[in-house]
XYZ file of C-alpha atoms in Angstrom:
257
model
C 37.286 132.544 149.657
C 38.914 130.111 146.947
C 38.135 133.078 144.060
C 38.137 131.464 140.647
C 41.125 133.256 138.462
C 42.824 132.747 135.106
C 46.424 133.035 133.976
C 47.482 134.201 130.661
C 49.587 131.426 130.022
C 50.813 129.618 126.732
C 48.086 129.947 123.732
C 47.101 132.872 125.665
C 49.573 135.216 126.446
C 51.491 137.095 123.096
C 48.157 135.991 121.217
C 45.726 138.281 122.345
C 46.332 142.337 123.900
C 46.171 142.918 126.995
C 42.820 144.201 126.719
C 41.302 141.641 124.975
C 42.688 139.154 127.845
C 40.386 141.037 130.459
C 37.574 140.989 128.394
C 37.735 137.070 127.738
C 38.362 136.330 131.422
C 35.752 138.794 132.487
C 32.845 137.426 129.967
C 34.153 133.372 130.932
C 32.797 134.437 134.175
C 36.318 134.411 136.181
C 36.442 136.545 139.438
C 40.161 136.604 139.059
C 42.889 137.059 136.857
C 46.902 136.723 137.623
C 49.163 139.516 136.920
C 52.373 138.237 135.278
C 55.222 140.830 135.781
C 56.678 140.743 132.391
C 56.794 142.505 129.015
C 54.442 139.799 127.781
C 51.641 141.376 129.853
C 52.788 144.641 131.180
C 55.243 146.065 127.989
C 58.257 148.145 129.582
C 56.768 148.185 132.886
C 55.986 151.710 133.039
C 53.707 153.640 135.128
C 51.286 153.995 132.201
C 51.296 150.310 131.075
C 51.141 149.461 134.844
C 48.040 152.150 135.356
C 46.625 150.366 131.908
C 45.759 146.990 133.567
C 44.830 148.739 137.384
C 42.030 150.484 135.265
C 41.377 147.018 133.157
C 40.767 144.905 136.293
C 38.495 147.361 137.887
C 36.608 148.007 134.179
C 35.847 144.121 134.155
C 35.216 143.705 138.000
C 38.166 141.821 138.633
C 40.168 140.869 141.641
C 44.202 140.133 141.392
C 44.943 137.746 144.103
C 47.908 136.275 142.749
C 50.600 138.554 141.361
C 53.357 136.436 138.894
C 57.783 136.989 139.667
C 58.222 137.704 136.082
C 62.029 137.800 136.255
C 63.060 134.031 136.885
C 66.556 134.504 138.022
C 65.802 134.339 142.199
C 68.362 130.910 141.633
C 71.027 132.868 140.137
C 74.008 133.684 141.979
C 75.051 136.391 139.824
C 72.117 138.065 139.850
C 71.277 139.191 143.212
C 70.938 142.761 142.332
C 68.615 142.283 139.804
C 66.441 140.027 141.261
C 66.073 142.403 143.995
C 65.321 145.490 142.026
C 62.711 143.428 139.993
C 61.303 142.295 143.603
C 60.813 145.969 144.034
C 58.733 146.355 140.816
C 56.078 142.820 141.856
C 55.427 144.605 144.905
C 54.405 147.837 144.145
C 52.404 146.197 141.631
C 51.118 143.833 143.861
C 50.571 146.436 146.298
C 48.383 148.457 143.522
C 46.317 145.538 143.222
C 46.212 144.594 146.879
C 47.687 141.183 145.943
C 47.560 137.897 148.586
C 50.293 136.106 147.013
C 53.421 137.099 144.541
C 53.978 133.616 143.142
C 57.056 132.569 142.114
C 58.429 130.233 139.488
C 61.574 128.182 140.979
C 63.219 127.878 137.606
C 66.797 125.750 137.107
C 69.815 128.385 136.457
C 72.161 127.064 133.633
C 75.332 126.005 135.167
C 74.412 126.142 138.729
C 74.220 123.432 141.064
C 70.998 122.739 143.067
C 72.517 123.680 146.217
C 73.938 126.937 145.493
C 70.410 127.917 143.238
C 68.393 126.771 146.688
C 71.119 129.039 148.728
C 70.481 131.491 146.340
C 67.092 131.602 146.565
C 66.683 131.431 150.051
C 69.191 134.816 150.092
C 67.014 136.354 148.144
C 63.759 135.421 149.946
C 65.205 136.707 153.072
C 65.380 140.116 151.603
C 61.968 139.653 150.209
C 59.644 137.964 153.212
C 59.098 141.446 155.855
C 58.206 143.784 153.088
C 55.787 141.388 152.009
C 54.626 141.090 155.043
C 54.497 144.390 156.033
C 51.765 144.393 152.840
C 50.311 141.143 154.137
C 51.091 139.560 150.975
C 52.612 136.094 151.187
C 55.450 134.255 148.805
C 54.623 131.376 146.960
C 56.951 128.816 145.487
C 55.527 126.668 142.858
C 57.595 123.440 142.814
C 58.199 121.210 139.079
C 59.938 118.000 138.062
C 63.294 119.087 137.127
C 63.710 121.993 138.950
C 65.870 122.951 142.297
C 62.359 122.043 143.953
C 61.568 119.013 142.254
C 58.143 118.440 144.372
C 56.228 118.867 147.357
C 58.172 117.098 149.601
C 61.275 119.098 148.834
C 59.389 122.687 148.610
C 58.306 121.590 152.387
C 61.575 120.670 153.459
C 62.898 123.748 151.653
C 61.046 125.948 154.304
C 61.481 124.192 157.099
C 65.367 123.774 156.677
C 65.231 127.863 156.149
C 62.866 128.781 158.602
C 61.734 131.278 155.875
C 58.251 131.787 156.389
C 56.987 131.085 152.414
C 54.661 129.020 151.026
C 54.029 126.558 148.174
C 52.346 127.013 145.110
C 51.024 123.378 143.943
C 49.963 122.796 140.388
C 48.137 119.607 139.668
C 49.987 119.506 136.427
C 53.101 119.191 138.356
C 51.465 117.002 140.911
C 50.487 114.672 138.573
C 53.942 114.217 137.184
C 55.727 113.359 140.644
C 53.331 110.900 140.946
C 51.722 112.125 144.188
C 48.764 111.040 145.659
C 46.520 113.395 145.632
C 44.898 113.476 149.326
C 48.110 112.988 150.798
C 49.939 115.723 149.362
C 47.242 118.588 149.899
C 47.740 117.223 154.148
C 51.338 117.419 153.877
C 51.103 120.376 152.225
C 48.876 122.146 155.673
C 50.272 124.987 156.865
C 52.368 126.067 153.954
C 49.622 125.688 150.834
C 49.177 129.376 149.331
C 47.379 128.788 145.999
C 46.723 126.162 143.256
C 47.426 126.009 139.586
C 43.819 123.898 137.599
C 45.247 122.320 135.220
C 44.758 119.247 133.130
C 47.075 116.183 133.176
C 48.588 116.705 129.694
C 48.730 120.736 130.639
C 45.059 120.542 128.521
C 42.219 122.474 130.061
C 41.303 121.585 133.408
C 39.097 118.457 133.820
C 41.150 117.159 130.412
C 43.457 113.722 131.477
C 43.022 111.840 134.463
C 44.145 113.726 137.130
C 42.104 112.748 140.435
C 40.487 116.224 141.357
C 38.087 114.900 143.570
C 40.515 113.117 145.855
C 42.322 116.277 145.500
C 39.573 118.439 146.556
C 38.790 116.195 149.612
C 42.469 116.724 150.791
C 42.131 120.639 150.427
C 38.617 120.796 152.213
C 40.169 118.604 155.307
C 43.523 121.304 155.415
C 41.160 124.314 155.559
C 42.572 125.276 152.149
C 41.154 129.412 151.296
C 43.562 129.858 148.929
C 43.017 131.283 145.280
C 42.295 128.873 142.572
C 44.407 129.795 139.369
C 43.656 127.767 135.937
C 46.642 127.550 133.863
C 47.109 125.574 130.996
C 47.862 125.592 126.958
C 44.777 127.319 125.852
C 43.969 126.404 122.034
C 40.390 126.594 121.769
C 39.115 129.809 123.085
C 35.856 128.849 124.584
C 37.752 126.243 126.357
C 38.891 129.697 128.814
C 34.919 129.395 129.789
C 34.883 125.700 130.538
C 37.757 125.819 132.154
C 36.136 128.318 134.824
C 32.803 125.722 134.841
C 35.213 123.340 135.869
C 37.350 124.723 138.367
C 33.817 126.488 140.107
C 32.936 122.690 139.933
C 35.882 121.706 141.967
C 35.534 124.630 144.228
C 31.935 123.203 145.312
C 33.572 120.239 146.558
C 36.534 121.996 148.841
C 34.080 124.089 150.095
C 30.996 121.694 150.383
């Protein structure tokens, strides 16, 4: 329940291997890690690069609830196909890690309206929901300012007007900057909340800013919230990876309290 994980994100990812990344997860005392689908992490993709991290996560004792949709191009029109194919890539990798939740980034698509990226999207997800279900894995869409899901409010109207049965990803980093209230959000959010993003305020270690965890925390223990936790910020100082897990343990104690 709630398992603690870490996400090779910016200061990160491209600065150590692969293999290092386990190792500093492992010995920060994560139970989790995300698996980006991308060359960042996983090279060309290939069997053996794929293999690579399989045997990495199970050297270090590692679960991978959360599986990343590398390939942000689900909002372009023109690229159907090749969203698609790379659809078929996240979930056999999510099925060789027995994955909860292939997340996915709702990114803005140059010279495409928000209507036709959200059409777009939602023709894609319908292609994408049964197979994941048949693995009973779930889709996540992580909402941001800016973006054809601007915020909560619009990621849950999103799935209702689609009937798609997908879920939200919420990041307190992008919480924070709609301006949300906290305990109000995570009970709007019931029903459709797959995982969390930790994150500071400024997109600094969790903990750093002023973001109101513990009113957030109180929202998610009301909802029932079992979802994974996933800390993802701009990682400078390397032993902040280890603090980072202290803190988001911390605020796992109080959903779960």
């Amino acid at each position: 329940m709630l398992p603690v994980c870490y996400d090779a994100y910016a200061g990160t990812l491209g600065r150590f291997t692969r293999a290092e990344i386990f190792t500093l997860v492992a010995e920060a005392g994560y139970e989790g890690i995300n698996i980006p689908v991308n060359s960042s992490f996983l090279g060309e993709l290939s069997t053996a690069e794929i293999e690579d991290a399989v045997n990495l996560a199970e050297k270090h004792n590692l679960i991978a609830p959360t599986i990343g949709f590398g390939n942000h191009i689900l909002t372009t029109p023109a690229r159907k196909a090749e969203a698609l194919q790379h659809f078929e890539i996240v979930l056999d990798i999510a099925c060789r890690f027995d994955a909860e939740i292939i997340g996915v980034w709702v990114n803005p698509s140059e010279n495409v309206s928000r209507e036709a990226s959200l059409d777009t999207l939602a023709d894609n997800l319908s292609h994408m929901v049964t197979p994941c279900s048949e693995h009973g894995m779930k889709i996540a869409l992580e909402f941001e300012k800016g973006c054809p899901l601007d915020n909560y409010r619009e990621g849950i109207t999103f799935i209702e007007d689609t009937g798609l049965q997908v879920y939200l990803t919420c990041d307190t980093y992008h919480l924070f900057n709609d301006g949300a209230e906290p305990h109000a959000a995570a009970h709007a959010m019931k029903g459709c909340l797959g995982d969390v993003h930790v994150s500071g305020s400024n997109r600094g270690e969790p903990g750093s800013g002023v973001f109101d965890f513990e009113t957030f925390a109180q929202g998610l223990k009301e909802i029932g919230f079992s979802g994974p936790l996933v800390v993802q910020y701009k990682m400078e100082d390397v032993a902040s990876i280890a603090r980072s897990c202290e803190f988001t343990s911390r605020f796992r104690k109080m959903i779960v309290k």
